[in-house]
JSON list of C-alpha atoms in Angstrom, two decimals:
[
{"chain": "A", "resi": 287, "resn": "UNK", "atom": "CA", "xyz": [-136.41, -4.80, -35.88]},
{"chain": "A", "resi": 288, "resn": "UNK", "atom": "CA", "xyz": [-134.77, -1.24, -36.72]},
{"chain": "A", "resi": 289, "resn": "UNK", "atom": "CA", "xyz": [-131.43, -1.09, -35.19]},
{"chain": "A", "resi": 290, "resn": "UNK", "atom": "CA", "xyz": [-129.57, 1.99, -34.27]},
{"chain": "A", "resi": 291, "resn": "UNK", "atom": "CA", "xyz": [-129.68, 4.13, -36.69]},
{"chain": "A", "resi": 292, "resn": "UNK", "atom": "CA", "xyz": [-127.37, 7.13, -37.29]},
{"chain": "A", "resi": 293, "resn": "UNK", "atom": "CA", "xyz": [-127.22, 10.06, -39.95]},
{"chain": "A", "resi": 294, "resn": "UNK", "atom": "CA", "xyz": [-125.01, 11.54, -41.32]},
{"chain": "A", "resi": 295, "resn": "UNK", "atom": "CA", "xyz": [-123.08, 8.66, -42.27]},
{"chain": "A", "resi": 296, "resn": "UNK", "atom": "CA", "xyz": [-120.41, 10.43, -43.87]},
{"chain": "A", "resi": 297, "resn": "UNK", "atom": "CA", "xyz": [-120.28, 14.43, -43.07]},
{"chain": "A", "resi": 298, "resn": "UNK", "atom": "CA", "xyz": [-117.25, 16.33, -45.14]},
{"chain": "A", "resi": 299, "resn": "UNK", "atom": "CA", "xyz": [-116.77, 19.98, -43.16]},
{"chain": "A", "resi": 300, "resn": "UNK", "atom": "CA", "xyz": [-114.05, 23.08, -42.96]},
{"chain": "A", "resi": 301, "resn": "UNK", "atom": "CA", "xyz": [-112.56, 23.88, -39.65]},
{"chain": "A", "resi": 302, "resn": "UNK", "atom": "CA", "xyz": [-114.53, 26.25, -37.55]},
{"chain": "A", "resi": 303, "resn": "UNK", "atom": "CA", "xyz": [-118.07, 24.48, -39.04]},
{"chain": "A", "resi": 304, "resn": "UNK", "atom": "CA", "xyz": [-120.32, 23.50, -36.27]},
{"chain": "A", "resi": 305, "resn": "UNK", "atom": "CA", "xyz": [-121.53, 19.78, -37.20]},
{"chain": "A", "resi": 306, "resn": "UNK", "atom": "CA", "xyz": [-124.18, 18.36, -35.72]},
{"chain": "A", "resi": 307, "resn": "UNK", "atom": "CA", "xyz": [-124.79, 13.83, -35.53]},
{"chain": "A", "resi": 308, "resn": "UNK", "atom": "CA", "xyz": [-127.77, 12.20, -34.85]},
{"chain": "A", "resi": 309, "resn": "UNK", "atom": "CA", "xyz": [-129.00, 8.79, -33.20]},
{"chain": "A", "resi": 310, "resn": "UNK", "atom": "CA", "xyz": [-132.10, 7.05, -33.10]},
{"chain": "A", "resi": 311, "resn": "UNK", "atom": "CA", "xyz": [-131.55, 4.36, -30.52]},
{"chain": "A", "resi": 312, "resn": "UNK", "atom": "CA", "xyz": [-133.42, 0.62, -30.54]},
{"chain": "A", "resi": 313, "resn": "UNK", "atom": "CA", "xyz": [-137.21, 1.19, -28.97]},
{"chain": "A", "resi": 314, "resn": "UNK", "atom": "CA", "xyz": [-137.23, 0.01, -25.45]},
{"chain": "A", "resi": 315, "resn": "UNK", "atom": "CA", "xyz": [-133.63, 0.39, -24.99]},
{"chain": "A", "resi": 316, "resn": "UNK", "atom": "CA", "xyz": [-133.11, 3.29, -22.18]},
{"chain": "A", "resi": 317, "resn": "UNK", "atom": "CA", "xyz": [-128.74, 3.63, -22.33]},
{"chain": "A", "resi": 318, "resn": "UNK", "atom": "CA", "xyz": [-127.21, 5.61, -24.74]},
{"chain": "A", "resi": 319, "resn": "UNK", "atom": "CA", "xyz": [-123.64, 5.92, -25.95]},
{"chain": "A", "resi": 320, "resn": "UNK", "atom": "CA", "xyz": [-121.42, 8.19, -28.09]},
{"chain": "A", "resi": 321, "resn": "UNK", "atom": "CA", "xyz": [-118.30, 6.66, -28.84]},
{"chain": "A", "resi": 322, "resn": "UNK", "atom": "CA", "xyz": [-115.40, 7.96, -31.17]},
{"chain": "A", "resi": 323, "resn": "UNK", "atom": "CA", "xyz": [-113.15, 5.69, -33.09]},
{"chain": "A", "resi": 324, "resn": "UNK", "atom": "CA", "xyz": [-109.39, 7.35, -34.25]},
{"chain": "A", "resi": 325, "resn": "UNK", "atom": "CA", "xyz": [-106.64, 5.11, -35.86]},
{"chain": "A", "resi": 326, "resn": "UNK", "atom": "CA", "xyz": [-104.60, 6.35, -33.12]},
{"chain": "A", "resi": 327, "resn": "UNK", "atom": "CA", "xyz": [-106.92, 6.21, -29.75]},
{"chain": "A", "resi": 328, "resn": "UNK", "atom": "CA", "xyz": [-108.76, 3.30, -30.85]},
{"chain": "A", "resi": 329, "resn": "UNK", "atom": "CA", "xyz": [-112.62, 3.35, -29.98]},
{"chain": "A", "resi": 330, "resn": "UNK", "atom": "CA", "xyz": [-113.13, 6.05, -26.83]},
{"chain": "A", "resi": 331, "resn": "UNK", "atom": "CA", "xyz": [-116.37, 6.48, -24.99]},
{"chain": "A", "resi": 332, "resn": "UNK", "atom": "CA", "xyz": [-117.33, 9.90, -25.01]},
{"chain": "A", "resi": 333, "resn": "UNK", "atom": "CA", "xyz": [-120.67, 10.21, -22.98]},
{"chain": "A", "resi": 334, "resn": "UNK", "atom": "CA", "xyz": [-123.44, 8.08, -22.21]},
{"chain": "A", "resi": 335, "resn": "UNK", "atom": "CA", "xyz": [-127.13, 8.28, -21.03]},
{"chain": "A", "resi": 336, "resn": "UNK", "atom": "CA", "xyz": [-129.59, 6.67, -19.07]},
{"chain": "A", "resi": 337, "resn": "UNK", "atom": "CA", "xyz": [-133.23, 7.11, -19.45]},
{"chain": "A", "resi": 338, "resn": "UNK", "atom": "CA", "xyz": [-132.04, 10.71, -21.01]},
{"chain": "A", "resi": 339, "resn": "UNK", "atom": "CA", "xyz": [-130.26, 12.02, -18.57]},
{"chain": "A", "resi": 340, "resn": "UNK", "atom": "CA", "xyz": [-126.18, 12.05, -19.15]},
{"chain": "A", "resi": 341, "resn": "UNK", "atom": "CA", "xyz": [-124.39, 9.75, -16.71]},
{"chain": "A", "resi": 342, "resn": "UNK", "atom": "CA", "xyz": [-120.69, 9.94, -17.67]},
{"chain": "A", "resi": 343, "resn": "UNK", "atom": "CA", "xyz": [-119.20, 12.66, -19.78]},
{"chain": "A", "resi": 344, "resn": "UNK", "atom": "CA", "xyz": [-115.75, 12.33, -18.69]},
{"chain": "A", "resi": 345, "resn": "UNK", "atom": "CA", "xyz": [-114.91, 11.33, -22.06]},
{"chain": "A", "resi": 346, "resn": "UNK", "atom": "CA", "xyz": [-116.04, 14.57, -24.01]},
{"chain": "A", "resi": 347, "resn": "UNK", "atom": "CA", "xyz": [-112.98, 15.49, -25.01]},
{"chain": "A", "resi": 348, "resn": "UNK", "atom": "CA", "xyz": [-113.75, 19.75, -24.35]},
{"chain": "A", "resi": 349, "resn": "UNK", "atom": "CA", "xyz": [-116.21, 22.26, -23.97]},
{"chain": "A", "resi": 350, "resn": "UNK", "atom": "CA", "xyz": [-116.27, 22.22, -28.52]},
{"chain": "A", "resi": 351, "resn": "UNK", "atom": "CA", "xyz": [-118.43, 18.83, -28.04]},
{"chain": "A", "resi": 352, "resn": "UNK", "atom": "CA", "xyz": [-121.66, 18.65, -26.31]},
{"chain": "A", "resi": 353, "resn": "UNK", "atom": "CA", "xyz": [-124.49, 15.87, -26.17]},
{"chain": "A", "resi": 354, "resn": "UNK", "atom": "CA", "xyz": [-127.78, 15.97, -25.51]},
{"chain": "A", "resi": 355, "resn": "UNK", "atom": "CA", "xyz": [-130.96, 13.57, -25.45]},
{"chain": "A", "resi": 356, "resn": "UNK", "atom": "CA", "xyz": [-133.93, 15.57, -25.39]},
{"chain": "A", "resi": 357, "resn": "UNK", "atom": "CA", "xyz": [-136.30, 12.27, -25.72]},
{"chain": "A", "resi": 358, "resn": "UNK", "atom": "CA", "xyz": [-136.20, 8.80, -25.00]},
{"chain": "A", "resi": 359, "resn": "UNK", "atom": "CA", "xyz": [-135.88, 8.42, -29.17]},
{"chain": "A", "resi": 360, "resn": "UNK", "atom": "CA", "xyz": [-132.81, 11.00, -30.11]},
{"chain": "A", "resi": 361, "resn": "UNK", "atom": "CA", "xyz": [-130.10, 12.09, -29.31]},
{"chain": "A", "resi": 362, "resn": "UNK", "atom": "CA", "xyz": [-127.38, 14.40, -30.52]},
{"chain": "A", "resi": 363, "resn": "UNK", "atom": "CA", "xyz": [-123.72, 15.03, -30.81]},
{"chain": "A", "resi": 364, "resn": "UNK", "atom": "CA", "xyz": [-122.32, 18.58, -31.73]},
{"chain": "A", "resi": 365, "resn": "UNK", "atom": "CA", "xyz": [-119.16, 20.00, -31.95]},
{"chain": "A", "resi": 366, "resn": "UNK", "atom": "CA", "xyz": [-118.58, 23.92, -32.66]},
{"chain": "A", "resi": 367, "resn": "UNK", "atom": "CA", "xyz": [-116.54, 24.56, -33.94]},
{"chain": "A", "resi": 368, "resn": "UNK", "atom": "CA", "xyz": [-115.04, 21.79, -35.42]},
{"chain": "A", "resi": 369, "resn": "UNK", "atom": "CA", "xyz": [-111.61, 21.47, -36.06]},
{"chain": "A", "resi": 370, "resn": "UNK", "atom": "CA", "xyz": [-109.34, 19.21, -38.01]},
{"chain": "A", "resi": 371, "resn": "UNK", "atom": "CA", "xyz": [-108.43, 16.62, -35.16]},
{"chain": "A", "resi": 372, "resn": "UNK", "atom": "CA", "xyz": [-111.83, 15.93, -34.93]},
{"chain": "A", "resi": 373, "resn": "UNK", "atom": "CA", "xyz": [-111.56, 13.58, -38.08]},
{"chain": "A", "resi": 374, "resn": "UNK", "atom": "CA", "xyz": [-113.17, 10.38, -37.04]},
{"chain": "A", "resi": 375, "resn": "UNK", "atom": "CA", "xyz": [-116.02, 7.89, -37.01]},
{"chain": "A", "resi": 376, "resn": "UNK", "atom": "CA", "xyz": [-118.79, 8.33, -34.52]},
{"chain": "A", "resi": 377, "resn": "UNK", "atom": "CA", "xyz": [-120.37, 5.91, -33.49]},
{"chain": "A", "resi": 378, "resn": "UNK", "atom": "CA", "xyz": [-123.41, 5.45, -31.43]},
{"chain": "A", "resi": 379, "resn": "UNK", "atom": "CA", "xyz": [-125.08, 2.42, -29.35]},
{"chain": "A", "resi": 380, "resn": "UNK", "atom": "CA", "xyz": [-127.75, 1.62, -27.24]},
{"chain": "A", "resi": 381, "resn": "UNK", "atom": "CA", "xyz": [-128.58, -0.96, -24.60]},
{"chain": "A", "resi": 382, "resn": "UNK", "atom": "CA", "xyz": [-131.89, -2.21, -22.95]},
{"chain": "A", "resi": 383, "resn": "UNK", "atom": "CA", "xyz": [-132.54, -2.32, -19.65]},
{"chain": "A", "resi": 384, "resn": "UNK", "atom": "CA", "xyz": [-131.74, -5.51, -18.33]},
{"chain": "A", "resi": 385, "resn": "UNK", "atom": "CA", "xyz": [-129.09, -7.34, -16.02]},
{"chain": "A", "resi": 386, "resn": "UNK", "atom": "CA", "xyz": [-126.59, -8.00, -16.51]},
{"chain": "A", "resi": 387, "resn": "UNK", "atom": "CA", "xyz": [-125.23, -5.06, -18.23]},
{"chain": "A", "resi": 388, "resn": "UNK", "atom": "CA", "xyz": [-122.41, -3.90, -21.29]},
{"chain": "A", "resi": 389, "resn": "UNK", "atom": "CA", "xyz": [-124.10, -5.59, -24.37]},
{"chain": "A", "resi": 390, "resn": "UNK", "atom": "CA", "xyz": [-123.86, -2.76, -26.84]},
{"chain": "A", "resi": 391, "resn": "UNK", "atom": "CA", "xyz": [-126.26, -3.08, -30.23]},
{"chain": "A", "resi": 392, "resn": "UNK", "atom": "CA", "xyz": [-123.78, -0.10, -32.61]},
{"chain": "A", "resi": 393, "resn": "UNK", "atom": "CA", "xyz": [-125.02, 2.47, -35.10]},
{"chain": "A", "resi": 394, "resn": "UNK", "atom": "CA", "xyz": [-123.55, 2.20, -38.48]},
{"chain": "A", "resi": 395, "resn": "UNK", "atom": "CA", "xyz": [-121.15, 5.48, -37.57]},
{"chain": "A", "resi": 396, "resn": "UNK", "atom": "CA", "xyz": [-121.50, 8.68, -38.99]},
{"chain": "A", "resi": 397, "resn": "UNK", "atom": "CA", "xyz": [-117.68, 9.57, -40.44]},
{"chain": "A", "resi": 398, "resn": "UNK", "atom": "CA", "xyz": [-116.64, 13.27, -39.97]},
{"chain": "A", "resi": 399, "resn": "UNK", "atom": "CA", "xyz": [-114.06, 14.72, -42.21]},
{"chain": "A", "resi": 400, "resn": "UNK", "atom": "CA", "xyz": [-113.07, 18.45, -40.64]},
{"chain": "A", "resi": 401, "resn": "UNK", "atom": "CA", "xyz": [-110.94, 19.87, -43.59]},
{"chain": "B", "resi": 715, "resn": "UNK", "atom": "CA", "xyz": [-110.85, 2.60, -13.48]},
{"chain": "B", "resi": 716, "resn": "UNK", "atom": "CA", "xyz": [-111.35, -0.61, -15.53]},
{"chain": "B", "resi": 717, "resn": "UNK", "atom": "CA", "xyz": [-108.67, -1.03, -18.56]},
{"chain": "B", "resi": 718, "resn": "UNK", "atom": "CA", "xyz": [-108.41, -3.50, -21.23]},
{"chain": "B", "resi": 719, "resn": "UNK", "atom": "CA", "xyz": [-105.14, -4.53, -23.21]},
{"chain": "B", "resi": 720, "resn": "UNK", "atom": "CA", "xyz": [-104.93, -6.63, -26.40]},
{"chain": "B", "resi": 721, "resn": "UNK", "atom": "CA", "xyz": [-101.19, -7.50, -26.85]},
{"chain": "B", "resi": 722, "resn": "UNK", "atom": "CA", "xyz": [-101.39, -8.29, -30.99]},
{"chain": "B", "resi": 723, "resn": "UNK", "atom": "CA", "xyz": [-102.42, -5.04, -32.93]},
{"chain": "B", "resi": 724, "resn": "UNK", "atom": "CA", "xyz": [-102.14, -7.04, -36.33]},
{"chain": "B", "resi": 725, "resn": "UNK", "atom": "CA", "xyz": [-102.30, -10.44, -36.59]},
{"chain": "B", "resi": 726, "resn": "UNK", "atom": "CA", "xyz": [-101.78, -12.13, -40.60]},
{"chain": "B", "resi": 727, "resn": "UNK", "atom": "CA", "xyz": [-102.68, -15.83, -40.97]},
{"chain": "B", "resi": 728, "resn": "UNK", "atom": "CA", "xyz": [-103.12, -18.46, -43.23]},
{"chain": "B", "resi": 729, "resn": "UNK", "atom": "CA", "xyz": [-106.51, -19.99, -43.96]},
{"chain": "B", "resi": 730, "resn": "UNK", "atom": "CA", "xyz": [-106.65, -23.06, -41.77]},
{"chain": "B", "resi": 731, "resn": "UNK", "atom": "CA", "xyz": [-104.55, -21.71, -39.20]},
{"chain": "B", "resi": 732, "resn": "UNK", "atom": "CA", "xyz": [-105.36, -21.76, -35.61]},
{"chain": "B", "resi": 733, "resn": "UNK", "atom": "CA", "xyz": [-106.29, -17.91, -34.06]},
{"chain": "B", "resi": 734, "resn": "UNK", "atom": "CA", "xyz": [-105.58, -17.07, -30.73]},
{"chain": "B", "resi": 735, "resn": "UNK", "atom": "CA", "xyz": [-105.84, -13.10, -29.49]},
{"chain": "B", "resi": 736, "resn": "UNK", "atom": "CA", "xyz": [-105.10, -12.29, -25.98]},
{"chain": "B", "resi": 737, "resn": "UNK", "atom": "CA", "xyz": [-107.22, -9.72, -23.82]},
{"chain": "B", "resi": 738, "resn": "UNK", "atom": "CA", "xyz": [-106.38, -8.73, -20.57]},
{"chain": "B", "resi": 739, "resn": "UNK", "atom": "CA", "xyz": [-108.10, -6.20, -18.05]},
{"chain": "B", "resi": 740, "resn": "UNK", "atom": "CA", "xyz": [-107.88, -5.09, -14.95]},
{"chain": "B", "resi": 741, "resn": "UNK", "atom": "CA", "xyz": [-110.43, -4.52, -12.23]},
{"chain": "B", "resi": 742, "resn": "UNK", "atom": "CA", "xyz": [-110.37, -6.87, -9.30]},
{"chain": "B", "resi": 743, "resn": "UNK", "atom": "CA", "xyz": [-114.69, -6.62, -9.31]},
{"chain": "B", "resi": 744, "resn": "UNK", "atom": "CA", "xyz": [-117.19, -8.74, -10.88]},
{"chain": "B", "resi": 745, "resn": "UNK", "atom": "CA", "xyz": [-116.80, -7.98, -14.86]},
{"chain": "B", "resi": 746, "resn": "UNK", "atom": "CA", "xyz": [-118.48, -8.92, -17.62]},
{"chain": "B", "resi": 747, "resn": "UNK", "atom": "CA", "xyz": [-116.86, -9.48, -20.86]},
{"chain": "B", "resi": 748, "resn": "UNK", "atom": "CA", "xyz": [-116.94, -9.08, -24.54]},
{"chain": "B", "resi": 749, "resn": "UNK", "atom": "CA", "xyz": [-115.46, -9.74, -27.79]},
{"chain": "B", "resi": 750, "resn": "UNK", "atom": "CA", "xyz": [-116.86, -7.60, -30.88]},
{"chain": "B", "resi": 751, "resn": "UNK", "atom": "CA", "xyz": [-115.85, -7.74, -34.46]},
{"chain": "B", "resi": 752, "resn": "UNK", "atom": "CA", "xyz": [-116.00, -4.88, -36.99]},
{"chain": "B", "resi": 753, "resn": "UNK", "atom": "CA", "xyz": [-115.53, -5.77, -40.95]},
{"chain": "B", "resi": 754, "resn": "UNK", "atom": "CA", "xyz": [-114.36, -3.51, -42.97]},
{"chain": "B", "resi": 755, "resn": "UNK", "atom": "CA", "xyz": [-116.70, -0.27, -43.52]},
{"chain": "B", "resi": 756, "resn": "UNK", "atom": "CA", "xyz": [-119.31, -1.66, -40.72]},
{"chain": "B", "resi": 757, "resn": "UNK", "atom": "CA", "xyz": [-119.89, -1.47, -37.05]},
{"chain": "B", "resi": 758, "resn": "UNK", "atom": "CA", "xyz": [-118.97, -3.23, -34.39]},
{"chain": "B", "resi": 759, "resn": "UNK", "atom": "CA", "xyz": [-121.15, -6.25, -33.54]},
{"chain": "B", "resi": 760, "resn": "UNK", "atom": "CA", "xyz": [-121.05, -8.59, -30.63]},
{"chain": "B", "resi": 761, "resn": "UNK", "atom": "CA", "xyz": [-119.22, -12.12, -31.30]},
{"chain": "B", "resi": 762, "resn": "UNK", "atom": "CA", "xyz": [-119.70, -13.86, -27.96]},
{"chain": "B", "resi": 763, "resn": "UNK", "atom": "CA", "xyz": [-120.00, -12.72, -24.45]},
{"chain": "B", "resi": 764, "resn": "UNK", "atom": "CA", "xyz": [-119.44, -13.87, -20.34]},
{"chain": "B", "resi": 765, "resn": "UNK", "atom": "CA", "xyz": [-121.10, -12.76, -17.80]},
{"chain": "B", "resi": 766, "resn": "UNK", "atom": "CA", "xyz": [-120.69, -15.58, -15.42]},
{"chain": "B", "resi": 767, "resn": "UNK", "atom": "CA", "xyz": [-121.02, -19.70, -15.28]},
{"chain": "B", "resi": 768, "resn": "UNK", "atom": "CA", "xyz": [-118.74, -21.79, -17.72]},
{"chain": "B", "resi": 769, "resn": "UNK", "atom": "CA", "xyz": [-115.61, -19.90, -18.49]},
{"chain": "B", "resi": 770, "resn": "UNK", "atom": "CA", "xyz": [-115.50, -21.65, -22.11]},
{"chain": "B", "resi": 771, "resn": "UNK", "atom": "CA", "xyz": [-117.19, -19.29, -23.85]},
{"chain": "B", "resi": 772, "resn": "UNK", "atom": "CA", "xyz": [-118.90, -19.88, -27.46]},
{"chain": "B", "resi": 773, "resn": "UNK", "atom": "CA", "xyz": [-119.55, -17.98, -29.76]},
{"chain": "B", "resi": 774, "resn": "UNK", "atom": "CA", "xyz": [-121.15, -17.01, -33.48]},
{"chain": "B", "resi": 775, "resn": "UNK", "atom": "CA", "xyz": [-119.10, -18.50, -36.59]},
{"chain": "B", "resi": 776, "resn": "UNK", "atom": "CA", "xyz": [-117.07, -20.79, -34.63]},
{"chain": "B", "resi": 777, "resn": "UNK", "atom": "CA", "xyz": [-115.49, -18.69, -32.18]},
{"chain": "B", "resi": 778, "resn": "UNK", "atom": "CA", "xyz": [-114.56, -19.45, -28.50]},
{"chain": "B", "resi": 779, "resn": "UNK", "atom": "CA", "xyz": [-113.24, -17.58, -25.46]},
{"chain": "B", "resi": 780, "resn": "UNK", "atom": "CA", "xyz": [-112.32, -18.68, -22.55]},
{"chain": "B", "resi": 781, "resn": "UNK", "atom": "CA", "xyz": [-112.44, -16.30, -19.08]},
{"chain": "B", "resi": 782, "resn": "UNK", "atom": "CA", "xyz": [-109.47, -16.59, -17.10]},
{"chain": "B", "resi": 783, "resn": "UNK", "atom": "CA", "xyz": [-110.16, -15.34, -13.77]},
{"chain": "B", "resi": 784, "resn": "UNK", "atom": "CA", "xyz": [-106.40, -15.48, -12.17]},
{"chain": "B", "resi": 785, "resn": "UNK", "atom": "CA", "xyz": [-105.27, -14.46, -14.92]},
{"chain": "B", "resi": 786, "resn": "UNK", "atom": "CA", "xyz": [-107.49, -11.38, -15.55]},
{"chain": "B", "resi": 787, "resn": "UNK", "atom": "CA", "xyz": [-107.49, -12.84, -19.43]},
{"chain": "B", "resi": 788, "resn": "UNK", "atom": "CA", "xyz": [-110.04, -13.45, -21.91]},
{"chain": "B", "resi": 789, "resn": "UNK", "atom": "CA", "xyz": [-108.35, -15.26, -25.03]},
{"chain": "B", "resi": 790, "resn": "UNK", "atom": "CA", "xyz": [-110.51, -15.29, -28.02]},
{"chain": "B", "resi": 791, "resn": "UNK", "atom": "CA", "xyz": [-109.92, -18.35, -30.05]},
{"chain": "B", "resi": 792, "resn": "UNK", "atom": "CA", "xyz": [-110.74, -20.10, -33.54]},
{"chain": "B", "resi": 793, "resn": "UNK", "atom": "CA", "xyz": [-109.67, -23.57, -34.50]},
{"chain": "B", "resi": 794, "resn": "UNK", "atom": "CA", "xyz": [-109.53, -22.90, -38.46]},
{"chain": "B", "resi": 795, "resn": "UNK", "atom": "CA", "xyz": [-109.88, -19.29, -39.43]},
{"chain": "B", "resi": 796, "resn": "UNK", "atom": "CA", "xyz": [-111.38, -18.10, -43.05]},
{"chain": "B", "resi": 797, "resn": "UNK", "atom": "CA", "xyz": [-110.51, -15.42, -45.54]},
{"chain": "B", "resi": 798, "resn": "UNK", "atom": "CA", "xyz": [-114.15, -14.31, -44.12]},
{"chain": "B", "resi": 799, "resn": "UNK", "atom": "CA", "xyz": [-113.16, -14.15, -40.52]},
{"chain": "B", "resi": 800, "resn": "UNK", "atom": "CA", "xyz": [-111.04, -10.40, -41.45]},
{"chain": "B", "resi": 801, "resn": "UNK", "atom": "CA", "xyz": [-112.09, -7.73, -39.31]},
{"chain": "B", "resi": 802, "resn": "UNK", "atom": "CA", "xyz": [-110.53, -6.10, -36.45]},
{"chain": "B", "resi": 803, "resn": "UNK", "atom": "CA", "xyz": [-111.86, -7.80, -33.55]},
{"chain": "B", "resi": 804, "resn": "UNK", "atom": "CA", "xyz": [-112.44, -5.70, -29.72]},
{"chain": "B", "resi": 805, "resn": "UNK", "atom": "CA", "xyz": [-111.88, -6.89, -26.56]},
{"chain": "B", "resi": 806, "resn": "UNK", "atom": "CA", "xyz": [-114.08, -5.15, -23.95]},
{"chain": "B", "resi": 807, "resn": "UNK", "atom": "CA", "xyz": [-114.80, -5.16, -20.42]},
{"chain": "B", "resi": 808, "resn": "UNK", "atom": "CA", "xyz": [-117.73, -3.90, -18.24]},
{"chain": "B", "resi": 809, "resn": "UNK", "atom": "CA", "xyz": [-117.64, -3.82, -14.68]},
{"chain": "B", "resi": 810, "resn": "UNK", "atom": "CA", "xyz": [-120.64, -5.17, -12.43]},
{"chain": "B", "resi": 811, "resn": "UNK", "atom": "CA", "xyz": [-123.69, -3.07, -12.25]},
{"chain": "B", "resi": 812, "resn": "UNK", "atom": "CA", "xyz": [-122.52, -0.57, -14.42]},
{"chain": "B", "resi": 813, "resn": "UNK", "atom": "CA", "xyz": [-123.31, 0.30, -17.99]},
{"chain": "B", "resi": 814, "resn": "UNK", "atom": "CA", "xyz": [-119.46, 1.99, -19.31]},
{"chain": "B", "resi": 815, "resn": "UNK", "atom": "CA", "xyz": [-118.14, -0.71, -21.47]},
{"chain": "B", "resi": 816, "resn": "UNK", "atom": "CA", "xyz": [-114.17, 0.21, -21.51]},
{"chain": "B", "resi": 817, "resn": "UNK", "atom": "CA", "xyz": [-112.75, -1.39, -25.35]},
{"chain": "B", "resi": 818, "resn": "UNK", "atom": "CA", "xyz": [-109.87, -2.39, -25.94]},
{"chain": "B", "resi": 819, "resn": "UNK", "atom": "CA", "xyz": [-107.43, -0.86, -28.76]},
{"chain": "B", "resi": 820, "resn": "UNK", "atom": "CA", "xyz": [-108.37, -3.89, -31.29]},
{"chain": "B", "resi": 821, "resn": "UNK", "atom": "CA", "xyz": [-106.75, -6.42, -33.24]},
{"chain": "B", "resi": 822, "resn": "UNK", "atom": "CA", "xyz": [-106.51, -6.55, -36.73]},
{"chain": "B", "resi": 823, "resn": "UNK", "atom": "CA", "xyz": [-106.84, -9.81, -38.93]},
{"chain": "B", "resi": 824, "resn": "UNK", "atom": "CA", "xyz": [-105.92, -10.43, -42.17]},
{"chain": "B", "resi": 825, "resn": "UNK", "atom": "CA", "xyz": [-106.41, -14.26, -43.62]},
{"chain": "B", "resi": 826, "resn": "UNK", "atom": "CA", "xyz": [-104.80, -15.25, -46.65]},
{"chain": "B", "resi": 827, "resn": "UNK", "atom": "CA", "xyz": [-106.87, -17.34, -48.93]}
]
C-alpha cells in the first residue's frame, strides 16, 4: 500500500516567495494533518481535516499560511509570503476512520529552506 | 488543553544498557497514548500504542511502555538497547473521541556501539 506521500521533499526559497506543499493522504483514510517540526518548538500541529473540511486551525501560526483540501485525495499547505522563520520540515499525516482515534501514518516531510 | 512532557531531551547510552524515557501528560479524560520514533532523515512512525486494557504495553523491536494512570505517565522502556535503536523517539497523547494528537518535544538517543 502507498503511504502518505508528500512533494516537495526538499523546497530551497528567498523570503517573500510564496511556496506551496502538497499531500496525498492513504485511500480510505478521511483525517488530515499538517504538522511543522522546528529544532526549537519541536513537532506543532498546525491544522487538521476531517472528511475535507478543516476542524482545528488554531495552530496556523498567521494569516501568511493557509490550508486547504479541495478533495478527499489532496491537500495543500501555502505560505505567502514566506519568510525566513519559516525554515522547517513539514510534515503531513493521515488517519482512517476508526475508533479509537490518534494513530497517525506520517508523510516523508517536505523541508523548506526560506533564504 | 491536553499537554505532554518528556523530561530527557538527550539521552547517550551504551549498547546493552537498559533505556528508560519518561512521558507525562495531563488531561484528567480518557487518553490514548503513543510513542513514535523518527531515525535520522525519516518520519515519524508509530512504535507501540494504549488505548485501554493491560497497561504493559509492547511494542515493535523490543520496546515496552507501561501506562501509569495515577501517575499521568507513560515510560517507554527497552531492556538492551542497540546502536540501531538511535532516533529521537515522541511521546504523544490524544484525548478520547478526538482526532488532535498533542506530541511531545522528543527525546534524542544516541547508542554507542
Amino acid at each position: 500500500d502507498a503511504g502518505v506521500i508528500q512533494s516537495p521533499r526538499h523546497e530551497v526559497t528567498e523570503m517573500g516567495q510564496e511556496v506551496t506543499l502538497r499531500c496525498k493522504p492513504i485511500s480510505g483514510h478521511d483525517y488530515l494533518f499538517w504538522y511543522r517540526q522546528t529544532m526549537m518548538r519541536g513537532l506543532e500541529l498546525l491544522i487538521y481535516f476531517n472528511n475535507n473540511v478543516p476542524i482545528d486551525d488554531s495552530g496556523m501560526p498567521e494569516d501568511r499560511f493557509s490550508a486547504k483540501m479541495p478533495n478527499a485525495s489532496f491537500s495543500t499547505l501555502k505560505i505567502q509570503p514566506s519568510e525566513p522563520r519559516d525554515s522547517a520540515v513539514y510534515f503531513c499525516a493521515s488517519s482512517p476512520p476508526t475508533v479509537p482515534t490518534g494513530e497517525l501514518f506520517f508523510g516523508e516531510g517536505s523541508r523548506l529552506t526560506v533564504l | 488543553a491536553q499537554s505532554v512532557s518528556q523530561h530527557n531531551h538527550h539521552v547517550i547510552l551504551s549498547e546493552a544498557a537498559s533505556l528508560e524515557l519518561g512521558c507525562n501528560y495531563s488531561y484528567g479524560g480518557t487518553v490514548n497514548l503513543f510513542w513514535y520514533v523518527q531515525y535520522p532523515g525519516q518520519h515519524l512512525q508509530l512504535l507501540l500504542k494504549y488505548f485501554s486494557g493491560d497497561p504493559l504495553v509492547k511494542g515493535i523491536k523490543g520496546f515496552e511502555a507501561e501506562f501509569i494512570k495515577s501517575k499521568f505517565s507513560f515510560n517507554l522502556r527497552k531492556p538492551s538497547v542497540q546502536w540501531s535503536d538511535t532516533a529521537e523517539y515522541f511521546c504523544a497523547v490524544c484525548s478520547g473521541g478526538y482526532q488532535k494528537v498533542t506530541f511531545g518535544t522528543g527525546t534524542k538517543l544516541q547508542v554507542i556501539p
